[in-house]
mmCIF file with all atom_site columns, C-alpha atoms in Angstrom:
data_model
loop_
_atom_site.group_PDB
_atom_site.id
_atom_site.type_symbol
_atom_site.label_atom_id
_atom_site.label_alt_id
_atom_site.label_comp_id
_atom_site.label_asym_id
_atom_site.label_entity_id
_atom_site.label_seq_id
_atom_site.pdbx_PDB_ins_code
_atom_site.Cartn_x
_atom_site.Cartn_y
_atom_site.Cartn_z
_atom_site.occupancy
_atom_site.B_iso_or_equiv
_atom_site.pdbx_formal_charge
_atom_site.auth_seq_id
_atom_site.auth_comp_id
_atom_site.auth_asym_id
_atom_site.auth_atom_id
_atom_site.pdbx_PDB_model_num
ATOM 1   C CA . UNK A 1 1   ? -36.637 2.545   -12.227 1.00 0.00 ? 1   UNK A CA 1
ATOM 2   C CA . UNK A 1 2   ? -33.214 1.803   -11.648 1.00 0.00 ? 2   UNK A CA 1
ATOM 3   C CA . UNK A 1 3   ? -30.493 -0.925  -12.969 1.00 0.00 ? 3   UNK A CA 1
ATOM 4   C CA . UNK A 1 4   ? -29.480 -3.220  -10.074 1.00 0.00 ? 4   UNK A CA 1
ATOM 5   C CA . UNK A 1 5   ? -27.205 -5.027  -12.182 1.00 0.00 ? 5   UNK A CA 1
ATOM 6   C CA . UNK A 1 6   ? -23.579 -5.290  -11.153 1.00 0.00 ? 6   UNK A CA 1
ATOM 7   C CA . UNK A 1 7   ? -21.962 -2.080  -13.689 1.00 0.00 ? 7   UNK A CA 1
ATOM 8   C CA . UNK A 1 8   ? -18.729 -3.564  -15.811 1.00 0.00 ? 8   UNK A CA 1
ATOM 9   C CA . UNK A 1 9   ? -15.621 -1.453  -16.042 1.00 0.00 ? 9   UNK A CA 1
ATOM 10  C CA . UNK A 1 10  ? -15.767 -0.441  -19.895 1.00 0.00 ? 10  UNK A CA 1
ATOM 11  C CA . UNK A 1 11  ? -12.616 -1.019  -21.743 1.00 0.00 ? 11  UNK A CA 1
ATOM 12  C CA . UNK A 1 12  ? -10.550 0.923   -22.812 1.00 0.00 ? 12  UNK A CA 1
ATOM 13  C CA . UNK A 1 13  ? -10.375 2.355   -26.629 1.00 0.00 ? 13  UNK A CA 1
ATOM 14  C CA . UNK A 1 14  ? -6.810  2.472   -27.903 1.00 0.00 ? 14  UNK A CA 1
ATOM 15  C CA . UNK A 1 15  ? -6.461  6.380   -28.718 1.00 0.00 ? 15  UNK A CA 1
ATOM 16  C CA . UNK A 1 16  ? -3.574  4.808   -31.407 1.00 0.00 ? 16  UNK A CA 1
ATOM 17  C CA . UNK A 1 17  ? -2.554  1.241   -33.395 1.00 0.00 ? 17  UNK A CA 1
ATOM 18  C CA . UNK A 1 18  ? 0.265   -0.305  -31.831 1.00 0.00 ? 18  UNK A CA 1
ATOM 19  C CA . UNK A 1 19  ? 2.289   -3.188  -32.660 1.00 0.00 ? 19  UNK A CA 1
ATOM 20  C CA . UNK A 1 20  ? 3.246   -5.622  -30.311 1.00 0.00 ? 20  UNK A CA 1
ATOM 21  C CA . UNK A 1 21  ? 5.147   -9.348  -30.371 1.00 0.00 ? 21  UNK A CA 1
ATOM 22  C CA . UNK A 1 22  ? 5.135   -11.820 -27.240 1.00 0.00 ? 22  UNK A CA 1
ATOM 23  C CA . UNK A 1 23  ? 9.020   -12.240 -27.255 1.00 0.00 ? 23  UNK A CA 1
ATOM 24  C CA . UNK A 1 24  ? 9.266   -14.947 -24.692 1.00 0.00 ? 24  UNK A CA 1
ATOM 25  C CA . UNK A 1 25  ? 5.808   -16.226 -22.305 1.00 0.00 ? 25  UNK A CA 1
ATOM 26  C CA . UNK A 1 26  ? 5.818   -18.244 -19.241 1.00 0.00 ? 26  UNK A CA 1
ATOM 27  C CA . UNK A 1 27  ? 2.555   -17.994 -17.984 1.00 0.00 ? 27  UNK A CA 1
ATOM 28  C CA . UNK A 1 28  ? -1.244  -19.057 -18.965 1.00 0.00 ? 28  UNK A CA 1
ATOM 29  C CA . UNK A 1 29  ? -2.755  -17.761 -21.800 1.00 0.00 ? 29  UNK A CA 1
ATOM 30  C CA . UNK A 1 30  ? -5.622  -16.608 -19.658 1.00 0.00 ? 30  UNK A CA 1
ATOM 31  C CA . UNK A 1 31  ? -2.860  -14.103 -17.891 1.00 0.00 ? 31  UNK A CA 1
ATOM 32  C CA . UNK A 1 32  ? -0.801  -13.368 -21.007 1.00 0.00 ? 32  UNK A CA 1
ATOM 33  C CA . UNK A 1 33  ? -3.881  -12.514 -22.868 1.00 0.00 ? 33  UNK A CA 1
ATOM 34  C CA . UNK A 1 34  ? -4.874  -9.658  -19.255 1.00 0.00 ? 34  UNK A CA 1
ATOM 35  C CA . UNK A 1 35  ? -0.759  -8.844  -20.268 1.00 0.00 ? 35  UNK A CA 1
ATOM 36  C CA . UNK A 1 36  ? -1.172  -7.951  -23.401 1.00 0.00 ? 36  UNK A CA 1
ATOM 37  C CA . UNK A 1 37  ? -4.448  -5.509  -22.917 1.00 0.00 ? 37  UNK A CA 1
ATOM 38  C CA . UNK A 1 38  ? -2.187  -3.858  -19.456 1.00 0.00 ? 38  UNK A CA 1
ATOM 39  C CA . UNK A 1 39  ? 0.540   -2.704  -22.111 1.00 0.00 ? 39  UNK A CA 1
ATOM 40  C CA . UNK A 1 40  ? -1.602  -1.799  -24.683 1.00 0.00 ? 40  UNK A CA 1
ATOM 41  C CA . UNK A 1 41  ? -3.696  0.192   -22.418 1.00 0.00 ? 41  UNK A CA 1
ATOM 42  C CA . UNK A 1 42  ? 0.252   1.505   -20.365 1.00 0.00 ? 42  UNK A CA 1
ATOM 43  C CA . UNK A 1 43  ? 1.837   2.287   -24.210 1.00 0.00 ? 43  UNK A CA 1
ATOM 44  C CA . UNK A 1 44  ? -0.789  4.398   -24.757 1.00 0.00 ? 44  UNK A CA 1
ATOM 45  C CA . UNK A 1 45  ? -2.034  6.650   -22.122 1.00 0.00 ? 45  UNK A CA 1
ATOM 46  C CA . UNK A 1 46  ? 1.207   7.367   -20.760 1.00 0.00 ? 46  UNK A CA 1
ATOM 47  C CA . UNK A 1 47  ? 4.513   9.512   -21.842 1.00 0.00 ? 47  UNK A CA 1
ATOM 48  C CA . UNK A 1 48  ? 7.222   8.409   -19.319 1.00 0.00 ? 48  UNK A CA 1
ATOM 49  C CA . UNK A 1 49  ? 8.911   5.029   -19.823 1.00 0.00 ? 49  UNK A CA 1
ATOM 50  C CA . UNK A 1 50  ? 7.882   4.756   -15.124 1.00 0.00 ? 50  UNK A CA 1
ATOM 51  C CA . UNK A 1 51  ? 4.785   6.137   -15.285 1.00 0.00 ? 51  UNK A CA 1
ATOM 52  C CA . UNK A 1 52  ? 4.077   3.169   -18.278 1.00 0.00 ? 52  UNK A CA 1
ATOM 53  C CA . UNK A 1 53  ? 5.868   0.221   -15.420 1.00 0.00 ? 53  UNK A CA 1
ATOM 54  C CA . UNK A 1 54  ? 3.834   1.507   -12.581 1.00 0.00 ? 54  UNK A CA 1
ATOM 55  C CA . UNK A 1 55  ? 0.871   1.284   -14.493 1.00 0.00 ? 55  UNK A CA 1
ATOM 56  C CA . UNK A 1 56  ? 1.222   -2.410  -15.485 1.00 0.00 ? 56  UNK A CA 1
ATOM 57  C CA . UNK A 1 57  ? 2.148   -3.294  -12.042 1.00 0.00 ? 57  UNK A CA 1
ATOM 58  C CA . UNK A 1 58  ? -0.582  -1.928  -10.074 1.00 0.00 ? 58  UNK A CA 1
ATOM 59  C CA . UNK A 1 59  ? -3.011  -3.266  -13.226 1.00 0.00 ? 59  UNK A CA 1
ATOM 60  C CA . UNK A 1 60  ? -1.801  -6.595  -12.951 1.00 0.00 ? 60  UNK A CA 1
ATOM 61  C CA . UNK A 1 61  ? -2.165  -5.897  -8.582  1.00 0.00 ? 61  UNK A CA 1
ATOM 62  C CA . UNK A 1 62  ? -5.554  -5.406  -9.356  1.00 0.00 ? 62  UNK A CA 1
ATOM 63  C CA . UNK A 1 63  ? -6.511  -8.186  -11.512 1.00 0.00 ? 63  UNK A CA 1
ATOM 64  C CA . UNK A 1 64  ? -4.782  -10.584 -10.071 1.00 0.00 ? 64  UNK A CA 1
ATOM 65  C CA . UNK A 1 65  ? -4.157  -9.743  -6.433  1.00 0.00 ? 65  UNK A CA 1
ATOM 66  C CA . UNK A 1 66  ? -2.308  -11.669 -3.571  1.00 0.00 ? 66  UNK A CA 1
ATOM 67  C CA . UNK A 1 67  ? -3.297  -13.019 -0.337  1.00 0.00 ? 67  UNK A CA 1
ATOM 68  C CA . UNK A 1 68  ? -0.731  -10.513 1.187   1.00 0.00 ? 68  UNK A CA 1
ATOM 69  C CA . UNK A 1 69  ? 2.097   -12.823 2.520   1.00 0.00 ? 69  UNK A CA 1
ATOM 70  C CA . UNK A 1 70  ? 5.492   -12.266 1.747   1.00 0.00 ? 70  UNK A CA 1
ATOM 71  C CA . UNK A 1 71  ? 5.939   -15.982 0.850   1.00 0.00 ? 71  UNK A CA 1
ATOM 72  C CA . UNK A 1 72  ? 3.199   -15.934 -2.481  1.00 0.00 ? 72  UNK A CA 1
ATOM 73  C CA . UNK A 1 73  ? 5.304   -13.222 -3.981  1.00 0.00 ? 73  UNK A CA 1
ATOM 74  C CA . UNK A 1 74  ? 4.503   -9.937  -5.828  1.00 0.00 ? 74  UNK A CA 1
ATOM 75  C CA . UNK A 1 75  ? 4.278   -7.834  -9.783  1.00 0.00 ? 75  UNK A CA 1
ATOM 76  C CA . UNK A 1 76  ? 7.206   -6.695  -10.976 1.00 0.00 ? 76  UNK A CA 1
ATOM 77  C CA . UNK A 1 77  ? 7.196   -4.858  -14.591 1.00 0.00 ? 77  UNK A CA 1
ATOM 78  C CA . UNK A 1 78  ? 10.236  -3.201  -16.079 1.00 0.00 ? 78  UNK A CA 1
ATOM 79  C CA . UNK A 1 79  ? 10.096  -0.572  -19.126 1.00 0.00 ? 79  UNK A CA 1
ATOM 80  C CA . UNK A 1 80  ? 12.935  0.570   -21.633 1.00 0.00 ? 80  UNK A CA 1
ATOM 81  C CA . UNK A 1 81  ? 13.480  0.468   -25.016 1.00 0.00 ? 81  UNK A CA 1
ATOM 82  C CA . UNK A 1 82  ? 17.756  -0.673  -24.166 1.00 0.00 ? 82  UNK A CA 1
ATOM 83  C CA . UNK A 1 83  ? 18.183  -3.059  -20.888 1.00 0.00 ? 83  UNK A CA 1
ATOM 84  C CA . UNK A 1 84  ? 19.499  -6.647  -20.151 1.00 0.00 ? 84  UNK A CA 1
ATOM 85  C CA . UNK A 1 85  ? 18.271  -8.215  -17.414 1.00 0.00 ? 85  UNK A CA 1
ATOM 86  C CA . UNK A 1 86  ? 17.434  -11.774 -15.421 1.00 0.00 ? 86  UNK A CA 1
ATOM 87  C CA . UNK A 1 87  ? 15.131  -12.213 -12.874 1.00 0.00 ? 87  UNK A CA 1
ATOM 88  C CA . UNK A 1 88  ? 13.864  -15.285 -10.778 1.00 0.00 ? 88  UNK A CA 1
ATOM 89  C CA . UNK A 1 89  ? 10.078  -15.831 -11.492 1.00 0.00 ? 89  UNK A CA 1
ATOM 90  C CA . UNK A 1 90  ? 7.266   -17.991 -9.602  1.00 0.00 ? 90  UNK A CA 1
ATOM 91  C CA . UNK A 1 91  ? 6.763   -20.894 -11.841 1.00 0.00 ? 91  UNK A CA 1
ATOM 92  C CA . UNK A 1 92  ? 4.330   -19.525 -14.674 1.00 0.00 ? 92  UNK A CA 1
ATOM 93  C CA . UNK A 1 93  ? 4.118   -16.330 -13.971 1.00 0.00 ? 93  UNK A CA 1
ATOM 94  C CA . UNK A 1 94  ? 6.790   -13.924 -16.267 1.00 0.00 ? 94  UNK A CA 1
ATOM 95  C CA . UNK A 1 95  ? 5.401   -12.520 -19.724 1.00 0.00 ? 95  UNK A CA 1
ATOM 96  C CA . UNK A 1 96  ? 8.418   -10.230 -22.709 1.00 0.00 ? 96  UNK A CA 1
ATOM 97  C CA . UNK A 1 97  ? 6.890   -7.625  -24.955 1.00 0.00 ? 97  UNK A CA 1
ATOM 98  C CA . UNK A 1 98  ? 7.520   -5.713  -27.302 1.00 0.00 ? 98  UNK A CA 1
ATOM 99  C CA . UNK A 1 99  ? 5.367   -3.188  -27.763 1.00 0.00 ? 99  UNK A CA 1
ATOM 100 C CA . UNK A 1 100 ? 5.277   -0.903  -30.146 1.00 0.00 ? 100 UNK A CA 1
ATOM 101 C CA . UNK A 1 101 ? 9.737   0.671   -29.704 1.00 0.00 ? 101 UNK A CA 1
ATOM 102 C CA . UNK A 1 102 ? 9.322   -0.769  -25.894 1.00 0.00 ? 102 UNK A CA 1
ATOM 103 C CA . UNK A 1 103 ? 10.342  -3.741  -24.475 1.00 0.00 ? 103 UNK A CA 1
ATOM 104 C CA . UNK A 1 104 ? 8.358   -4.799  -21.062 1.00 0.00 ? 104 UNK A CA 1
ATOM 105 C CA . UNK A 1 105 ? 8.828   -8.098  -18.906 1.00 0.00 ? 105 UNK A CA 1
ATOM 106 C CA . UNK A 1 106 ? 6.757   -7.941  -16.122 1.00 0.00 ? 106 UNK A CA 1
ATOM 107 C CA . UNK A 1 107 ? 7.598   -11.615 -13.901 1.00 0.00 ? 107 UNK A CA 1
ATOM 108 C CA . UNK A 1 108 ? 6.136   -12.405 -10.329 1.00 0.00 ? 108 UNK A CA 1
ATOM 109 C CA . UNK A 1 109 ? 9.000   -13.287 -8.198  1.00 0.00 ? 109 UNK A CA 1
ATOM 110 C CA . UNK A 1 110 ? 8.513   -13.498 -4.025  1.00 0.00 ? 110 UNK A CA 1
ATOM 111 C CA . UNK A 1 111 ? 10.625  -11.160 -1.398  1.00 0.00 ? 111 UNK A CA 1
ATOM 112 C CA . UNK A 1 112 ? 13.026  -13.846 -0.850  1.00 0.00 ? 112 UNK A CA 1
ATOM 113 C CA . UNK A 1 113 ? 13.525  -16.394 -2.889  1.00 0.00 ? 113 UNK A CA 1
ATOM 114 C CA . UNK A 1 114 ? 16.100  -18.029 -0.640  1.00 0.00 ? 114 UNK A CA 1
ATOM 115 C CA . UNK A 1 115 ? 18.044  -18.354 2.560   1.00 0.00 ? 115 UNK A CA 1
ATOM 116 C CA . UNK A 1 116 ? 21.328  -16.877 3.109   1.00 0.00 ? 116 UNK A CA 1
ATOM 117 C CA . UNK A 1 117 ? 23.399  -19.538 4.830   1.00 0.00 ? 117 UNK A CA 1
ATOM 118 C CA . UNK A 1 118 ? 26.780  -18.518 6.691   1.00 0.00 ? 118 UNK A CA 1
ATOM 119 C CA . UNK A 1 119 ? 28.105  -21.202 5.737   1.00 0.00 ? 119 UNK A CA 1
#
């Protein structure tokens, strides 16, 4: 007899122990927990930082998809050991984590956050 219940995705089991610290967060707790989980998985799975950032951004987009409107904004992710940043983000849509030796910033920002005037 076939099981007709919807299949729940299996949670990824980390292959290595990792440490993390939330440096700063402007997210609701449920979004923050998801971000931490995705970031730990990304650092566990990938060696190249661009792959870590790509995975985090796309997994977060899958978990919290937008409507497709440019005015709603999209998620961005930066991963590295040493960098400076200044980002504009939507209200309650930014987290900065440190996972092992990597700093990870995940935020949501509109494609066009303001209009440039000719004055």
